[in-house]
C-alpha cells in the first residue's frame, strides 16, 4: 500500500514544509510507523501459532544477556572467575546466551519455512540474518574473554583462520583487551542497532500473510476492519 | 492459475480479520520467563571454569616439552618463527585462496621475533648468573649459521635423549644453547617469564599475543586441549570443556575442517573462510536466490503453521 | 576462608566440569551436551508448529 498521502493544493504543500529537517523527520517517522502500527493492540487472525513467540523470546534473552553483561561490567574482568557471586553472574550470562541462540535459531527456522520475506519483507530477513552473524561474532568474542582454558585454546585456534584471510593483522584474537572491547562495546552496539531496525521493520510491514493467501473481499474486509474513514 | 497468485503482490496484513493481541504483555511474560529460566540454568549447571595454562604451569608439568620448544624458538624453527604474516616475514609462508594471498597482503603488523622476544630478551632482563651472561655473549657473537647449527644439533640430541630430558643428552657441540634454555626454564618455572613476555617495557597490559604464541608452539597445551576434545580434527571449535554445550552454531564452519579437500590442504583456513563468506552472503540473500527461496513452498511446513487459516479458507 | 565457604555453598548441583561425553558417527563427532541442545531445538520447533495456539477472545 502507498505510504504517502496525496498532496492537494498549495496550503497542504506549505504545511508540509513546516519545521525544517526536524519537521520532515517527524512526518517521515509518523508516516512510516504511525502509533497504531508501532504498538498495535490487534494482530491478523492468521497469526495463531506458537512459532510466533520465538521472536519475542529472542529479544527477551538478548535483553537478559545484555543486562547480565552489564552486571559483569560493574566489577570488571578480575571478578567472574575469582568470586562465587561473580561466577554465578558469569553463569547467568552464559546461559542467557545459550537461550538467545536457541530461540533465535528456532525463530530463524520458523521464518524460513513461512517464507517470511514475501511482500517487501526481504530487508527484514536480511537484517535478521545479519543479526545472526553478528551474534555469532559477539558470542565468539565472549568465549575469548572468559579467561579460562577454553578461551585460551580457541584464541590460538581462531587466529589461524583470521590470519589466513588477512583479518588477524588487525583483529588480534590473542589481545584480550581488544577482544573485550569488541565484545562489550562494538559488537553489542551493532547487534542492538540491527535488532532495533529488524523489529521496526516487522512492525512497519506487519506480520506476513500465509503463502498464497488472498485478501478478503472488500465487503468482507470493511466488516473486518471498520476503522477506515 | 497458481503462477498468477504467486506473481501477485502479497496482500496487506491490515486487510485481514484481526483479533486482540497484547504485544507488551507477551513481551513482559517472555522476559520474565527467560530471566527465570536463565537463573535456574545458571544455578543448576554453573559455567565452565577450567584454569588457563601459564608458562609456569607448563614448564613445571612438562619441563622437557618446554625446553624442546624453547630451542626451536631460539633457532627460528618453531611454528610461530615460521608462521609468516602477521608475525614475521617467512619466505613462502601465508595461505592463499587460489591465486589470492590475503595473508601476505595484510603484511607483518604484529612483529614477533621468537629468539629475541621469547628467549634472549627475557634472559637479559632477568638477573643474570655469570654463566648466562657468558652464554648470551657467545650467542650474540656467533654468526647466524653457527647459531643454527647449535640449535639444530641440540634439538636432535633432545629428540634422542630418553623423555627428551636435557640432563640425559649425549655430549655434543651445542654452544651456549643448553645454558640459555635451562636458565629460561628456571625463569619460566618461577613464573617470571609469564610477566616478562607480557610486559615488553610497558606497565599496563592487555595483549597476550606473545605468551599465547609461545604456549601454542609446545605440545602441552595441545595435549590438554585434545584431552578435552577441543582439537581441530575433533570438531573442537564448537566444543566446550567438560560437559558444557559449546558454540553449536559453529557446526558448519567446523564441519569443513573434517573433510577433503580442506582436511589435507595447506590453505584450509583461507579456503574455509572464503567458503563461509560466500555461504553467509547466500544466507543473507536467501529471499533472492531461486530454488532456495522456494524450499518453504515445497516442504509445506507452512501449511501446518497456518493450518487454522487454511482450514477457514476451505 | 569465608570466600571459600560461599563458593562451596553456591556450587552447582549438577557439575558439568567432568570429562565430556562424545558421540562418534563417521566423520561426525559431537559432544552429548551439544547434541542435547540441538535435539531440544528440533523438539521445541516441532512442538511450536504442532501444538494448538490458544484462540484469542472476541475476534474481529
Coordinates of C-alpha atoms in Angstrom, one line a residue:
Chain A
X1 CA 0.0 0.0 0.0
X2 CA 1.1 3.6 -0.6
X3 CA 2.5 5.3 2.5
X4 CA 2.2 8.9 1.4
X5 CA -0.9 11.0 1.4
X6 CA -1.6 12.6 -1.9
X7 CA -0.7 16.4 -1.9
X8 CA -3.7 18.6 -2.5
X9 CA -3.3 22.2 -3.1
X10 CA -0.7 24.8 -2.0
X11 CA -1.8 25.1 1.6
X12 CA -1.1 21.4 2.2
X13 CA 2.3 21.7 0.4
X14 CA 3.2 24.7 2.7
X15 CA 2.1 22.8 5.8
X16 CA 4.4 20.0 4.7
X17 CA 7.4 22.2 4.7
X18 CA 6.9 23.5 8.3
X19 CA 9.5 22.6 10.8
X20 CA 12.6 22.2 8.6
X21 CA 14.6 18.9 8.9
X22 CA 13.0 18.2 12.2
X23 CA 9.5 18.5 11.0
X24 CA 10.3 16.4 7.9
X25 CA 11.9 13.7 10.1
X26 CA 8.8 13.7 12.3
X27 CA 6.4 13.5 9.4
X28 CA 8.5 10.7 7.9
X29 CA 8.5 8.8 11.2
X30 CA 4.8 9.2 11.7
X31 CA 4.1 8.3 8.1
X32 CA 6.2 5.1 8.1
X33 CA 5.4 4.0 11.6
X34 CA 2.1 5.5 12.8
X35 CA 1.5 4.7 16.5
X36 CA -1.1 2.1 15.7
X37 CA 1.4 0.3 13.6
X38 CA 4.2 0.7 16.1
X39 CA 2.2 -0.6 19.0
X40 CA -0.9 -2.3 17.6
X41 CA -3.3 -4.0 20.0
X42 CA -4.7 -6.3 17.4
X43 CA -3.0 -8.8 15.0
X44 CA -4.2 -10.5 11.9
X45 CA -6.3 -13.6 12.8
X46 CA -3.9 -15.8 10.9
X47 CA -1.2 -15.1 13.5
X48 CA -2.1 -18.1 15.5
X49 CA 0.9 -20.4 16.2
X50 CA 3.4 -20.8 19.0
X51 CA 6.1 -20.3 16.4
X52 CA 5.4 -16.5 16.6
X53 CA 6.6 -16.3 20.2
X54 CA 10.2 -17.1 19.3
X55 CA 11.0 -13.6 18.0
X56 CA 10.0 -12.0 21.3
X57 CA 11.8 -14.8 23.2
X58 CA 15.0 -14.0 21.3
X59 CA 14.7 -10.3 22.1
X60 CA 14.0 -11.1 25.7
X61 CA 17.1 -13.3 26.0
X62 CA 19.1 -10.6 24.3
X63 CA 18.0 -8.2 27.0
X64 CA 18.9 -10.7 29.7
X65 CA 22.3 -11.3 28.1
X66 CA 23.0 -7.5 27.9
X67 CA 21.7 -7.0 31.5
X68 CA 23.9 -9.8 33.0
X69 CA 26.8 -8.5 30.9
X70 CA 26.2 -5.1 32.5
X71 CA 26.4 -6.7 35.9
X72 CA 29.7 -8.3 34.9
X73 CA 30.9 -4.9 33.8
X74 CA 30.2 -3.4 37.2
X75 CA 33.1 -5.4 38.8
X76 CA 35.2 -5.9 35.7
X77 CA 37.3 -8.8 34.3
X78 CA 39.0 -9.6 37.5
X79 CA 35.8 -10.7 39.1
X80 CA 34.0 -13.5 37.3
X81 CA 36.4 -16.4 37.9
X82 CA 37.6 -15.2 41.3
X83 CA 34.4 -14.8 43.4
X84 CA 31.4 -17.0 43.9
X85 CA 28.9 -14.2 43.1
X86 CA 30.9 -13.2 40.1
X87 CA 30.9 -16.8 38.9
X88 CA 27.1 -17.0 39.3
X89 CA 26.7 -13.8 37.2
X90 CA 29.1 -15.3 34.7
X91 CA 26.9 -18.4 34.5
X92 CA 23.8 -16.2 34.1
X93 CA 25.5 -14.5 31.2
X94 CA 26.5 -17.8 29.6
X95 CA 23.0 -19.4 29.9
X96 CA 21.2 -16.3 28.7
X97 CA 23.4 -16.5 25.5
X98 CA 22.7 -20.2 25.1
X99 CA 18.9 -19.4 25.3
X100 CA 19.4 -16.4 23.0
X101 CA 21.0 -18.6 20.3
X102 CA 18.5 -21.4 21.0
X103 CA 15.4 -19.2 20.5
X104 CA 17.0 -17.3 17.6
X105 CA 17.6 -20.5 15.6
X106 CA 14.0 -21.6 16.1
X107 CA 12.8 -18.2 15.1
X108 CA 15.0 -18.4 12.0
X109 CA 13.7 -21.9 11.1
X110 CA 10.1 -20.7 11.6
X111 CA 10.6 -17.6 9.4
X112 CA 12.3 -19.7 6.7
X113 CA 9.5 -22.2 6.4
X114 CA 7.0 -19.4 6.4
X115 CA 9.0 -17.7 3.5
X116 CA 8.6 -14.6 5.7
X117 CA 10.5 -12.4 3.2
X118 CA 7.5 -12.2 0.9
X119 CA 5.8 -8.8 0.3
X120 CA 8.6 -6.3 0.6
X121 CA 10.0 -8.0 3.7
X122 CA 13.3 -9.0 2.2
X123 CA 15.1 -6.3 4.3
X124 CA 13.5 -7.8 7.4
X125 CA 15.0 -11.2 6.6
X126 CA 18.4 -9.7 5.7
X127 CA 18.7 -7.6 8.9
X128 CA 17.7 -10.8 10.8
X129 CA 20.3 -12.8 9.0
X130 CA 23.0 -10.2 9.7
X131 CA 21.8 -10.2 13.3
X132 CA 22.5 -13.9 13.5
X133 CA 26.0 -13.5 12.0
X134 CA 26.7 -10.6 14.4
X135 CA 25.5 -12.7 17.3
X136 CA 27.9 -15.5 16.3
X137 CA 30.7 -12.9 16.3
X138 CA 29.6 -11.4 19.6
X139 CA 29.3 -14.9 21.2
X140 CA 32.8 -15.8 19.9
X141 CA 34.5 -12.8 21.3
X142 CA 32.7 -13.6 24.6
X143 CA 34.2 -17.0 24.6
X144 CA 37.6 -15.4 24.0
X145 CA 37.3 -13.2 27.1
X146 CA 36.1 -15.9 29.6
X147 CA 39.7 -16.1 30.9
X148 CA 39.6 -19.8 31.2
X149 CA 41.4 -22.7 29.4
X150 CA 38.7 -22.7 26.7
X151 CA 39.2 -19.1 25.7
X152 CA 43.0 -19.6 25.7
X153 CA 42.7 -22.6 23.4
X154 CA 40.1 -21.2 20.9
X155 CA 42.1 -18.0 20.6
X156 CA 45.1 -20.0 19.5
X157 CA 42.9 -21.9 17.0
X158 CA 40.9 -19.0 15.7
X159 CA 44.0 -16.9 15.0
X160 CA 44.9 -19.2 12.1
X161 CA 41.6 -18.7 10.3
X162 CA 41.6 -14.9 10.8
X163 CA 45.3 -14.6 9.8
X164 CA 44.8 -16.7 6.7
X165 CA 42.4 -14.1 5.2
X166 CA 44.4 -11.1 6.5
X167 CA 41.9 -10.1 9.2
X168 CA 44.1 -11.2 12.0
X169 CA 46.6 -8.5 11.2
X170 CA 44.1 -6.0 12.7
X171 CA 41.6 -8.1 14.7
X172 CA 44.0 -9.9 17.0
X173 CA 42.2 -12.6 19.0
X174 CA 45.2 -13.0 21.2
X175 CA 44.8 -9.5 22.5
X176 CA 42.5 -9.8 25.5
X177 CA 41.9 -6.0 25.7
X178 CA 40.9 -5.7 22.1
X179 CA 38.6 -8.6 22.2
X180 CA 37.0 -7.4 25.4
X181 CA 36.3 -4.0 23.7
X182 CA 34.8 -5.7 20.7
X183 CA 32.7 -7.9 22.9
X184 CA 31.3 -5.3 25.3
X185 CA 31.2 -2.2 23.1
X186 CA 31.4 -2.6 19.3
X187 CA 29.5 -5.8 18.6
X188 CA 26.7 -5.3 21.2
X189 CA 26.2 -1.8 19.7
X190 CA 25.9 -3.2 16.2
X191 CA 23.7 -6.1 17.3
X192 CA 21.5 -3.7 19.3
X193 CA 21.0 -1.3 16.3
X194 CA 20.4 -4.2 13.9
X195 CA 17.8 -5.7 16.3
X196 CA 16.0 -2.4 16.6
X197 CA 16.0 -2.0 12.9
X198 CA 14.7 -5.5 12.4
X199 CA 11.9 -5.1 14.9
X200 CA 10.8 -1.8 13.5
X201 CA 10.7 -3.4 10.0
X202 CA 8.5 -6.1 11.4
X203 CA 6.1 -3.5 12.8
X204 CA 6.2 -1.4 9.6
X205 CA 5.4 -4.2 7.2
X206 CA 3.1 -6.2 9.6
X207 CA 3.0 -10.0 10.0
X208 CA 3.5 -11.7 6.7
X209 CA 0.2 -13.3 5.4
X210 CA 0.1 -17.0 4.8
X211 CA 1.5 -18.3 1.5
X212 CA -1.0 -17.8 -1.4
X213 CA -3.4 -16.1 1.0
X214 CA -5.9 -13.9 -0.8
X215 CA -7.0 -10.7 0.9
X216 CA -10.7 -11.0 1.9
X217 CA -13.3 -9.5 -0.5
X218 CA -13.8 -5.7 0.0
X219 CA -17.3 -6.1 1.7
X220 CA -15.9 -8.8 4.0
X221 CA -12.9 -6.5 4.6
X222 CA -14.9 -3.5 5.6
X223 CA -16.8 -5.7 8.0
X224 CA -13.5 -6.9 9.4
X225 CA -11.8 -3.5 9.8
X226 CA -14.4 -0.8 10.3
X227 CA -11.7 1.7 11.2
X228 CA -11.1 3.3 7.8
X229 CA -12.8 6.5 7.0
Chain B
X1 CA -3.5 -20.2 -12.0
X2 CA -1.1 -20.8 -9.3
X3 CA 1.5 -18.9 -11.3
X4 CA -0.7 -15.9 -11.2
X5 CA -1.2 -15.9 -7.5
X6 CA 2.5 -16.4 -7.0
X7 CA 3.2 -13.3 -9.1
X8 CA 0.6 -11.2 -7.4
X9 CA 1.8 -8.8 -4.7
X10 CA 1.3 -10.1 -1.2
X11 CA -1.9 -8.8 0.4
X12 CA -1.7 -6.2 3.2
X13 CA -2.0 -7.7 6.6
X14 CA -4.4 -4.9 7.6
X15 CA -6.8 -6.3 5.0
X16 CA -7.3 -9.5 7.1
X17 CA -9.7 -10.1 10.0
X18 CA -7.9 -9.2 13.3
X19 CA -8.0 -10.4 16.8
X20 CA -6.8 -8.7 20.0
X21 CA -3.1 -9.3 20.7
X22 CA -1.3 -7.7 23.6
X23 CA 2.3 -7.4 22.4
X24 CA 3.6 -5.7 25.6
X25 CA 2.0 -8.3 27.8
X26 CA 3.5 -11.0 25.7
X27 CA 6.9 -9.3 25.8
X28 CA 6.8 -9.0 29.6
X29 CA 5.8 -12.6 30.1
X30 CA 8.7 -13.7 27.7
X31 CA 11.2 -11.5 29.5
X32 CA 10.2 -12.9 33.0
X33 CA 10.2 -16.4 31.6
X34 CA 13.7 -16.1 30.1
X35 CA 15.1 -14.4 33.2
X36 CA 13.7 -17.2 35.4
X37 CA 15.0 -19.9 33.0
X38 CA 18.4 -18.3 32.9
X39 CA 18.6 -18.0 36.7
X40 CA 17.6 -21.7 37.0
X41 CA 20.1 -23.0 34.4
X42 CA 22.9 -20.9 35.9
X43 CA 22.1 -22.2 39.4
X44 CA 21.8 -25.8 38.2
X45 CA 24.8 -26.0 35.8
X46 CA 27.1 -23.1 36.7
X47 CA 29.7 -22.4 33.9
X48 CA 33.0 -23.8 32.6
X49 CA 35.9 -23.0 34.9
X50 CA 38.9 -24.9 33.6
X51 CA 42.0 -23.0 34.7
X52 CA 44.1 -21.4 31.9
X53 CA 47.6 -22.7 31.4
X54 CA 50.5 -20.4 32.2
X55 CA 54.2 -20.7 31.1
X56 CA 54.8 -21.5 34.7
X57 CA 52.4 -24.4 34.9
X58 CA 53.5 -25.7 31.5
X59 CA 57.2 -25.6 32.4
X60 CA 56.5 -27.3 35.8
X61 CA 54.3 -30.0 34.3
X62 CA 56.4 -30.9 31.3
X63 CA 59.8 -29.2 31.5
X64 CA 61.2 -31.3 28.7
X65 CA 58.5 -30.1 26.3
X66 CA 59.2 -26.5 27.4
X67 CA 62.9 -26.9 26.7
X68 CA 62.4 -28.5 23.3
X69 CA 60.1 -25.7 22.4
X70 CA 62.5 -23.0 23.7
X71 CA 65.2 -24.4 21.5
X72 CA 63.0 -24.1 18.4
X73 CA 62.1 -20.5 19.3
X74 CA 65.8 -19.7 19.7
X75 CA 66.7 -21.5 16.4
X76 CA 63.8 -20.0 14.5
X77 CA 62.2 -23.3 13.6
X78 CA 59.1 -23.2 15.8
X79 CA 55.6 -22.8 14.3
X80 CA 55.5 -19.1 15.3
X81 CA 59.0 -18.4 13.9
X82 CA 58.0 -19.8 10.5
X83 CA 54.4 -18.5 10.6
X84 CA 54.8 -15.6 8.2
X85 CA 52.4 -12.7 8.3
X86 CA 51.2 -11.1 10.5
X87 CA 54.0 -12.1 12.8
X88 CA 57.1 -12.3 10.6
X89 CA 58.5 -12.4 7.1
X90 CA 58.9 -16.0 6.2
X91 CA 59.5 -16.7 2.5
X92 CA 56.7 -18.7 1.0
X93 CA 54.5 -18.6 4.2
X94 CA 50.9 -17.4 4.1
X95 CA 47.8 -19.1 2.9
X96 CA 46.1 -18.5 -0.4
X97 CA 42.6 -18.6 -1.9
X98 CA 43.6 -19.8 -5.4
X99 CA 46.0 -17.1 -6.6
X100 CA 44.9 -14.6 -3.9
X101 CA 47.1 -14.3 -0.9
X102 CA 45.3 -12.1 1.6
X103 CA 47.6 -13.2 4.5
X104 CA 50.7 -11.8 2.8
X105 CA 48.8 -8.7 1.5
X106 CA 47.9 -7.7 5.1
X107 CA 51.6 -7.7 5.9
X108 CA 53.6 -8.1 9.2
X109 CA 51.5 -6.0 11.6
X110 CA 52.2 -7.8 14.8
X111 CA 56.0 -8.4 14.6
X112 CA 57.3 -11.3 16.6
X113 CA 61.0 -12.4 16.7
X114 CA 60.8 -15.6 18.6
X115 CA 64.5 -15.8 19.5
X116 CA 64.7 -12.2 20.7
X117 CA 61.2 -11.9 22.2
X118 CA 60.7 -15.3 23.8
X119 CA 64.3 -16.2 24.8
X120 CA 67.1 -13.6 24.6
X121 CA 65.3 -10.5 26.0
X122 CA 63.7 -12.3 28.9
X123 CA 67.2 -13.7 29.8
X124 CA 68.9 -10.4 29.5
X125 CA 66.2 -8.7 31.6
X126 CA 66.4 -11.2 34.5
X127 CA 69.3 -11.0 36.9
X128 CA 72.0 -13.0 35.1
X129 CA 74.3 -15.5 36.7
X130 CA 77.8 -15.1 35.2
X131 CA 77.4 -18.3 33.2
X132 CA 74.3 -17.0 31.4
X133 CA 76.0 -13.6 30.7
X134 CA 78.8 -15.5 29.0
X135 CA 76.4 -17.7 27.1
X136 CA 74.4 -14.7 25.9
X137 CA 77.7 -13.0 24.7
X138 CA 78.8 -16.2 22.9
X139 CA 75.4 -16.5 21.2
X140 CA 75.3 -12.9 20.1
X141 CA 78.9 -13.0 18.8
X142 CA 78.3 -16.2 16.7
X143 CA 77.3 -15.9 13.0
X144 CA 73.7 -17.0 12.1
X145 CA 74.7 -20.3 10.5
X146 CA 76.7 -21.2 13.7
X147 CA 73.7 -20.4 15.8
X148 CA 71.5 -22.6 13.6
X149 CA 74.0 -25.5 13.8
X150 CA 73.9 -25.3 17.6
X151 CA 70.2 -25.2 18.0
X152 CA 69.5 -27.9 15.4
X153 CA 72.2 -30.2 16.9
X154 CA 70.6 -29.6 20.4
X155 CA 67.1 -30.2 19.1
X156 CA 68.2 -33.5 17.5
X157 CA 70.0 -34.5 20.7
X158 CA 67.0 -33.7 22.8
X159 CA 64.9 -35.8 20.5
X160 CA 67.1 -38.8 21.0
X161 CA 67.5 -38.4 24.8
X162 CA 65.2 -40.5 27.0
X163 CA 62.0 -38.5 27.5
X164 CA 63.8 -35.5 25.8
X165 CA 65.4 -34.9 29.2
X166 CA 68.2 -32.2 28.8
X167 CA 70.1 -33.9 31.7
X168 CA 70.4 -37.1 29.6
X169 CA 71.6 -35.5 26.4
X170 CA 74.7 -37.0 24.7
X171 CA 77.6 -34.6 24.8
X172 CA 78.0 -32.5 21.6
X173 CA 78.6 -29.1 20.1
X174 CA 75.6 -27.2 21.3
X175 CA 77.4 -23.9 22.0
X176 CA 75.7 -21.8 24.7
X177 CA 72.2 -23.2 23.9
X178 CA 71.8 -25.6 26.8
X179 CA 72.8 -22.9 29.3
X180 CA 70.3 -20.4 27.8
X181 CA 67.4 -22.8 27.7
X182 CA 68.0 -24.2 31.2
X183 CA 68.0 -20.7 32.5
X184 CA 64.9 -19.9 30.6
X185 CA 63.3 -23.0 32.1
X186 CA 64.2 -21.8 35.6
X187 CA 62.7 -18.4 34.9
X188 CA 59.5 -20.0 33.5
X189 CA 59.1 -22.3 36.4
X190 CA 59.5 -19.4 38.8
X191 CA 56.7 -17.6 37.0
X192 CA 58.9 -14.8 35.8
X193 CA 58.6 -15.5 32.1
X194 CA 54.8 -15.0 32.1
X195 CA 55.3 -11.5 33.3
X196 CA 58.2 -10.8 31.0
X197 CA 56.5 -11.8 27.8
X198 CA 53.6 -9.7 28.7
X199 CA 55.4 -6.5 29.8
X200 CA 57.7 -5.7 26.8
X201 CA 58.6 -2.5 28.5
X202 CA 55.1 -1.3 29.4
X203 CA 53.3 -1.2 32.7
X204 CA 49.6 -1.7 31.7
X205 CA 49.0 -4.8 29.7
X206 CA 46.1 -6.4 27.8
X207 CA 47.9 -8.2 25.0
X208 CA 48.6 -11.9 25.4
X209 CA 49.9 -12.5 21.9
X210 CA 53.5 -13.4 22.8
X211 CA 52.8 -15.8 25.8
X212 CA 50.0 -17.4 23.8
X213 CA 52.1 -18.0 20.7
X214 CA 54.9 -19.5 22.9
X215 CA 52.4 -21.8 24.6
X216 CA 50.9 -22.8 21.3
X217 CA 54.3 -23.9 19.9
X218 CA 54.6 -26.5 22.6
X219 CA 52.7 -29.8 22.7
X220 CA 51.5 -29.4 26.3
X221 CA 48.6 -27.0 25.5
X222 CA 47.5 -29.0 22.5
X223 CA 47.6 -32.3 24.6
X224 CA 45.4 -30.7 27.2
X225 CA 43.0 -29.5 24.5
X226 CA 42.9 -32.9 22.8
X227 CA 42.0 -34.5 26.1
X228 CA 39.1 -32.0 26.4
X229 CA 38.0 -32.8 22.8
X230 CA 38.9 -29.3 21.6
X231 CA 41.3 -30.2 18.7
X232 CA 40.6 -29.1 15.2
X233 CA 40.0 -32.6 13.9
X234 CA 37.7 -33.3 16.8
X235 CA 35.3 -30.5 15.8
X236 CA 36.9 -28.6 18.6
X237 CA 35.7 -25.1 17.7
X238 CA 32.1 -26.0 18.6
X239 CA 33.0 -27.8 21.8
X240 CA 33.5 -26.7 25.4
X241 CA 35.5 -28.1 28.2
X242 CA 33.8 -30.7 30.4
X243 CA 30.1 -31.5 29.6
X244 CA 29.1 -27.9 28.8
X245 CA 27.4 -27.2 25.5
X246 CA 29.7 -25.1 23.3
X247 CA 29.2 -22.9 20.2
X248 CA 27.0 -25.4 18.4
X249 CA 26.1 -22.7 15.9
X250 CA 29.7 -23.1 14.5
X251 CA 28.9 -26.6 13.2
X252 CA 29.1 -25.7 9.6
X253 CA 32.4 -23.8 9.9
X254 CA 33.9 -26.7 12.0
X255 CA 32.5 -29.3 9.6
X256 CA 34.6 -28.3 6.6
X257 CA 37.8 -29.0 8.5
X258 CA 36.8 -32.6 8.8
X259 CA 36.5 -33.4 5.1
X260 CA 38.7 -33.3 2.0
X261 CA 39.9 -31.2 0.2
X262 CA 40.1 -29.0 3.2
X263 CA 41.4 -31.6 5.7
X264 CA 44.6 -32.1 3.8
X265 CA 45.0 -28.6 2.3
X266 CA 47.7 -26.2 3.5
X267 CA 45.3 -23.4 2.6
X268 CA 42.4 -24.9 4.6
X269 CA 41.8 -21.9 6.8
X270 CA 41.8 -19.4 3.9
X271 CA 39.6 -21.7 1.8
X272 CA 37.1 -22.4 4.5
X273 CA 36.9 -18.7 5.5
X274 CA 36.3 -17.8 1.8
X275 CA 33.6 -20.6 1.5
X276 CA 31.9 -19.4 4.7
X277 CA 31.9 -15.8 3.5
X278 CA 30.1 -16.9 0.3
X279 CA 27.6 -19.1 2.3
X280 CA 27.0 -16.3 4.8
X281 CA 26.2 -14.0 1.9
X282 CA 23.9 -16.5 0.4
X283 CA 22.2 -16.9 3.8
X284 CA 21.6 -13.1 3.9
X285 CA 20.3 -13.1 0.3
X286 CA 18.0 -16.2 0.6
X287 CA 14.9 -14.2 -0.5
X288 CA 16.6 -13.6 -3.9
X289 CA 18.0 -17.0 -4.6
X290 CA 15.8 -19.0 -7.0
X291 CA 15.3 -22.5 -5.7
X292 CA 16.4 -21.8 -2.2
X293 CA 13.6 -19.3 -1.7
X294 CA 11.1 -21.9 -2.9
X295 CA 12.0 -24.5 -0.4
X296 CA 9.3 -23.4 2.0
X297 CA 6.7 -24.0 -0.7
X298 CA 7.9 -27.5 -1.4
X299 CA 8.3 -28.5 2.3
X300 CA 4.8 -27.3 3.1
X301 CA 5.7 -26.8 6.8
X302 CA 3.8 -23.5 6.4
X303 CA 0.5 -25.4 5.9
X304 CA 0.9 -26.6 9.5
X305 CA 1.8 -23.2 10.9
X306 CA -1.2 -21.6 9.3
X307 CA -3.5 -24.6 9.4
X308 CA -6.2 -22.5 11.1
X309 CA -6.2 -20.0 8.3
X310 CA -6.2 -22.6 5.5
X311 CA -9.0 -24.6 7.3
X312 CA -11.0 -21.4 7.3
X313 CA -10.4 -20.8 3.6
X314 CA -11.7 -24.2 2.6
Chain C
X1 CA 38.2 -18.7 54.1
X2 CA 34.8 -17.1 54.1
X3 CA 35.0 -16.8 50.3
X4 CA 35.7 -20.5 50.0
X5 CA 32.7 -21.3 52.2
X6 CA 30.5 -19.1 50.0
X7 CA 32.0 -20.8 47.0
X8 CA 31.0 -24.3 48.1
X9 CA 27.5 -23.1 49.1
X10 CA 27.0 -21.7 45.6
X11 CA 28.5 -24.8 43.9
X12 CA 26.3 -26.1 41.1
X13 CA 24.2 -29.1 42.0
X14 CA 24.9 -30.6 38.5
X15 CA 28.6 -30.4 37.9
X16 CA 29.4 -30.3 34.2
X17 CA 33.1 -29.9 34.7
X18 CA 33.7 -33.7 34.4
X19 CA 35.4 -35.0 31.3
X20 CA 32.9 -34.6 28.4
X21 CA 31.0 -37.4 26.7
X22 CA 31.2 -37.6 22.9
X23 CA 29.3 -39.4 20.1
X24 CA 31.2 -40.5 17.1
X25 CA 29.3 -41.2 13.9
X26 CA 31.6 -41.5 10.8
X27 CA 33.1 -38.1 10.3
X28 CA 30.8 -36.6 12.8
X29 CA 32.0 -36.1 16.4
X30 CA 29.7 -34.2 18.7
X31 CA 29.5 -33.7 22.4
X32 CA 26.5 -35.1 24.2
X33 CA 25.8 -31.6 25.5
X34 CA 25.7 -30.1 22.1
X35 CA 23.6 -32.9 20.8
X36 CA 21.1 -32.4 23.7
X37 CA 20.9 -28.7 22.9
X38 CA 20.3 -29.3 19.1
X39 CA 17.8 -32.1 19.9
X40 CA 15.9 -29.8 22.2
X41 CA 15.8 -27.1 19.5
X42 CA 14.3 -29.5 17.0
X43 CA 11.9 -30.8 19.6
X44 CA 10.8 -27.3 20.6
X45 CA 10.4 -26.3 16.9
X46 CA 8.2 -29.3 16.2
X47 CA 6.2 -28.6 19.3
X48 CA 5.8 -24.9 18.4
X49 CA 4.5 -25.9 14.9
X50 CA 2.2 -28.7 16.1
X51 CA 0.7 -27.6 19.4
X52 CA -2.5 -25.6 19.1
X53 CA -2.2 -21.9 19.9
X54 CA -4.9 -20.7 22.3
X55 CA -7.6 -18.8 20.4
X56 CA -7.9 -15.1 21.2
X57 CA -11.2 -13.9 22.7
X58 CA -13.5 -11.6 20.7
X59 CA -12.2 -11.8 17.2
X60 CA -12.9 -9.2 14.5

